[in-house]
């Protein structure tokens, strides 16, 4: 009888422990994973190779492809020319896309903002800024900020 009472008490206690564990919210299904904000050679005069040296990476953490049509990436400024809007782009399950600031040919893994025109073409400030990823309805999906001149990039 005593063994049964101890077993019952142990099962009840285990149930209480299992129920009282905190639940953690899952991260966003599509998230910013890295911002490379201090491109090699910058500051310079905005050469395309230097512009493409700064980028943001976005990862789909799900097992299903996600259409990013109409989604946006922007920095902390309110300037309209600092907003990138995804066209008909689908990010594969578990895949990462790199969005580079300059010009180039879009692929399944690399997209280009298409910026040019000197030092004002850079998006990411070299010491402090933030990236915001919003879905097609404008809802904030993820963000990542940095405040450091000691590093060239931020893992989000």
PDB file of N, CA and C in Angstrom, residues 32 34-37 55-56 72-78 82-83 113 123-134 140 142-148 154 156:
ATOM      1  N   UNK A  32      15.065  37.606 -39.658  1.00  0.00           N
ATOM      2  CA  UNK A  32      16.348  38.203 -40.015  1.00  0.00           C
ATOM      3  C   UNK A  32      17.413  37.464 -39.220  1.00  0.00           C
ATOM      4  N   UNK A  34      21.059  37.899 -40.054  1.00  0.00           N
ATOM      5  CA  UNK A  34      22.352  38.591 -40.070  1.00  0.00           C
ATOM      6  C   UNK A  34      22.233  39.908 -40.824  1.00  0.00           C
ATOM      7  N   UNK A  35      22.941  40.916 -40.324  1.00  0.00           N
ATOM      8  CA  UNK A  35      23.111  42.176 -41.050  1.00  0.00           C
ATOM      9  C   UNK A  35      24.611  42.424 -41.152  1.00  0.00           C
ATOM     10  N   UNK A  36      25.110  42.523 -42.371  1.00  0.00           N
ATOM     11  CA  UNK A  36      26.512  42.889 -42.586  1.00  0.00           C
ATOM     12  C   UNK A  36      26.502  44.360 -42.969  1.00  0.00           C
ATOM     13  N   UNK A  37      26.807  45.223 -42.007  1.00  0.00           N
ATOM     14  CA  UNK A  37      26.596  46.655 -42.176  1.00  0.00           C
ATOM     15  C   UNK A  37      27.852  47.443 -42.505  1.00  0.00           C
ATOM     16  N   UNK A  55      24.700  43.703 -46.534  1.00  0.00           N
ATOM     17  CA  UNK A  55      23.514  42.909 -46.840  1.00  0.00           C
ATOM     18  C   UNK A  55      22.776  42.516 -45.567  1.00  0.00           C
ATOM     19  N   UNK A  56      21.562  42.019 -45.772  1.00  0.00           N
ATOM     20  CA  UNK A  56      20.769  41.435 -44.696  1.00  0.00           C
ATOM     21  C   UNK A  56      20.378  40.027 -45.156  1.00  0.00           C
ATOM     22  N   UNK A  72       8.396  43.694 -46.992  1.00  0.00           N
ATOM     23  CA  UNK A  72       9.390  44.763 -47.077  1.00  0.00           C
ATOM     24  C   UNK A  72      10.503  44.580 -46.055  1.00  0.00           C
ATOM     25  N   UNK A  73      11.652  45.143 -46.417  1.00  0.00           N
ATOM     26  CA  UNK A  73      12.794  45.294 -45.509  1.00  0.00           C
ATOM     27  C   UNK A  73      13.137  46.765 -45.519  1.00  0.00           C
ATOM     28  N   UNK A  74      13.400  47.311 -44.358  1.00  0.00           N
ATOM     29  CA  UNK A  74      13.804  48.719 -44.280  1.00  0.00           C
ATOM     30  C   UNK A  74      14.738  48.909 -43.112  1.00  0.00           C
ATOM     31  N   UNK A  75      15.401  50.054 -43.104  1.00  0.00           N
ATOM     32  CA  UNK A  75      16.242  50.389 -41.958  1.00  0.00           C
ATOM     33  C   UNK A  75      15.478  51.343 -41.052  1.00  0.00           C
ATOM     34  N   UNK A  76      16.177  51.941 -40.127  1.00  0.00           N
ATOM     35  CA  UNK A  76      15.535  52.790 -39.121  1.00  0.00           C
ATOM     36  C   UNK A  76      15.048  54.126 -39.686  1.00  0.00           C
ATOM     37  N   UNK A  77      15.615  54.587 -40.794  1.00  0.00           N
ATOM     38  CA  UNK A  77      15.209  55.888 -41.334  1.00  0.00           C
ATOM     39  C   UNK A  77      13.784  55.838 -41.868  1.00  0.00           C
ATOM     40  N   UNK A  78      13.228  56.967 -42.101  1.00  0.00           N
ATOM     41  CA  UNK A  78      11.873  57.061 -42.656  1.00  0.00           C
ATOM     42  C   UNK A  78      11.903  57.346 -44.159  1.00  0.00           C
ATOM     43  N   UNK A  82      14.700  53.863 -48.729  1.00  0.00           N
ATOM     44  CA  UNK A  82      15.342  52.871 -47.866  1.00  0.00           C
ATOM     45  C   UNK A  82      14.394  51.712 -47.555  1.00  0.00           C
ATOM     46  N   UNK A  83      13.447  51.463 -48.456  1.00  0.00           N
ATOM     47  CA  UNK A  83      12.513  50.352 -48.325  1.00  0.00           C
ATOM     48  C   UNK A  83      12.695  49.432 -49.524  1.00  0.00           C
ATOM     49  N   UNK A 113      19.000  44.985 -53.967  1.00  0.00           N
ATOM     50  CA  UNK A 113      18.180  46.167 -53.701  1.00  0.00           C
ATOM     51  C   UNK A 113      18.180  47.062 -54.936  1.00  0.00           C
ATOM     52  N   UNK A 123      22.632  51.539 -47.315  1.00  0.00           N
ATOM     53  CA  UNK A 123      21.434  51.449 -46.478  1.00  0.00           C
ATOM     54  C   UNK A 123      21.803  51.402 -45.004  1.00  0.00           C
ATOM     55  N   UNK A 124      22.714  50.530 -44.641  1.00  0.00           N
ATOM     56  CA  UNK A 124      23.003  50.248 -43.237  1.00  0.00           C
ATOM     57  C   UNK A 124      24.089  51.153 -42.707  1.00  0.00           C
ATOM     58  N   UNK A 125      23.787  51.901 -41.658  1.00  0.00           N
ATOM     59  CA  UNK A 125      24.770  52.774 -41.015  1.00  0.00           C
ATOM     60  C   UNK A 125      25.879  51.918 -40.414  1.00  0.00           C
ATOM     61  N   UNK A 126      27.086  52.459 -40.360  1.00  0.00           N
ATOM     62  CA  UNK A 126      28.233  51.668 -39.914  1.00  0.00           C
ATOM     63  C   UNK A 126      28.344  51.520 -38.398  1.00  0.00           C
ATOM     64  N   UNK A 127      27.596  52.266 -37.631  1.00  0.00           N
ATOM     65  CA  UNK A 127      27.717  52.165 -36.178  1.00  0.00           C
ATOM     66  C   UNK A 127      26.434  51.732 -35.477  1.00  0.00           C
ATOM     67  N   UNK A 128      25.284  52.147 -35.953  1.00  0.00           N
ATOM     68  CA  UNK A 128      24.030  51.786 -35.297  1.00  0.00           C
ATOM     69  C   UNK A 128      22.873  51.919 -36.288  1.00  0.00           C
ATOM     70  N   UNK A 129      22.022  50.901 -36.303  1.00  0.00           N
ATOM     71  CA  UNK A 129      20.855  50.915 -37.180  1.00  0.00           C
ATOM     72  C   UNK A 129      19.976  49.735 -36.791  1.00  0.00           C
ATOM     73  N   UNK A 130      18.908  49.543 -37.530  1.00  0.00           N
ATOM     74  CA  UNK A 130      18.011  48.407 -37.303  1.00  0.00           C
ATOM     75  C   UNK A 130      17.402  48.001 -38.635  1.00  0.00           C
ATOM     76  N   UNK A 131      17.131  46.713 -38.761  1.00  0.00           N
ATOM     77  CA  UNK A 131      16.431  46.182 -39.933  1.00  0.00           C
ATOM     78  C   UNK A 131      15.050  45.732 -39.476  1.00  0.00           C
ATOM     79  N   UNK A 132      14.056  46.029 -40.301  1.00  0.00           N
ATOM     80  CA  UNK A 132      12.683  45.648 -40.001  1.00  0.00           C
ATOM     81  C   UNK A 132      12.134  44.848 -41.167  1.00  0.00           C
ATOM     82  N   UNK A 133      11.575  43.692 -40.875  1.00  0.00           N
ATOM     83  CA  UNK A 133      10.948  42.838 -41.877  1.00  0.00           C
ATOM     84  C   UNK A 133       9.447  42.844 -41.617  1.00  0.00           C
ATOM     85  N   UNK A 134       8.692  43.266 -42.637  1.00  0.00           N
ATOM     86  CA  UNK A 134       7.230  43.334 -42.503  1.00  0.00           C
ATOM     87  C   UNK A 134       6.581  42.496 -43.587  1.00  0.00           C
ATOM     88  N   UNK A 140       4.758  43.819 -38.507  1.00  0.00           N
ATOM     89  CA  UNK A 140       6.154  43.535 -38.214  1.00  0.00           C
ATOM     90  C   UNK A 140       6.328  42.041 -37.972  1.00  0.00           C
ATOM     91  N   UNK A 142       9.764  40.602 -37.979  1.00  0.00           N
ATOM     92  CA  UNK A 142      10.999  40.480 -37.209  1.00  0.00           C
ATOM     93  C   UNK A 142      11.785  41.778 -37.340  1.00  0.00           C
ATOM     94  N   UNK A 143      12.697  41.968 -36.396  1.00  0.00           N
ATOM     95  CA  UNK A 143      13.604  43.112 -36.459  1.00  0.00           C
ATOM     96  C   UNK A 143      14.928  42.709 -35.826  1.00  0.00           C
ATOM     97  N   UNK A 144      15.951  43.459 -36.164  1.00  0.00           N
ATOM     98  CA  UNK A 144      17.284  43.225 -35.605  1.00  0.00           C
ATOM     99  C   UNK A 144      17.999  44.568 -35.578  1.00  0.00           C
ATOM    100  N   UNK A 145      18.566  44.918 -34.440  1.00  0.00           N
ATOM    101  CA  UNK A 145      19.287  46.191 -34.340  1.00  0.00           C
ATOM    102  C   UNK A 145      20.709  45.942 -33.874  1.00  0.00           C
ATOM    103  N   UNK A 146      21.556  46.911 -34.145  1.00  0.00           N
ATOM    104  CA  UNK A 146      22.948  46.834 -33.708  1.00  0.00           C
ATOM    105  C   UNK A 146      23.416  48.211 -33.288  1.00  0.00           C
ATOM    106  N   UNK A 147      24.438  48.231 -32.445  1.00  0.00           N
ATOM    107  CA  UNK A 147      25.007  49.479 -31.960  1.00  0.00           C
ATOM    108  C   UNK A 147      26.479  49.221 -31.655  1.00  0.00           C
ATOM    109  N   UNK A 148      27.276  49.138 -32.708  1.00  0.00           N
ATOM    110  CA  UNK A 148      28.684  48.831 -32.510  1.00  0.00           C
ATOM    111  C   UNK A 148      29.496  49.238 -33.729  1.00  0.00           C
ATOM    112  N   UNK A 154      26.172  41.837 -37.563  1.00  0.00           N
ATOM    113  CA  UNK A 154      25.409  41.431 -36.372  1.00  0.00           C
ATOM    114  C   UNK A 154      24.679  40.146 -36.713  1.00  0.00           C
ATOM    115  N   UNK A 156      21.694  37.989 -35.744  1.00  0.00           N
ATOM    116  CA  UNK A 156      20.438  38.304 -35.069  1.00  0.00           C
ATOM    117  C   UNK A 156      19.829  37.082 -34.407  1.00  0.00           C
TER     118      UNK A 156
END
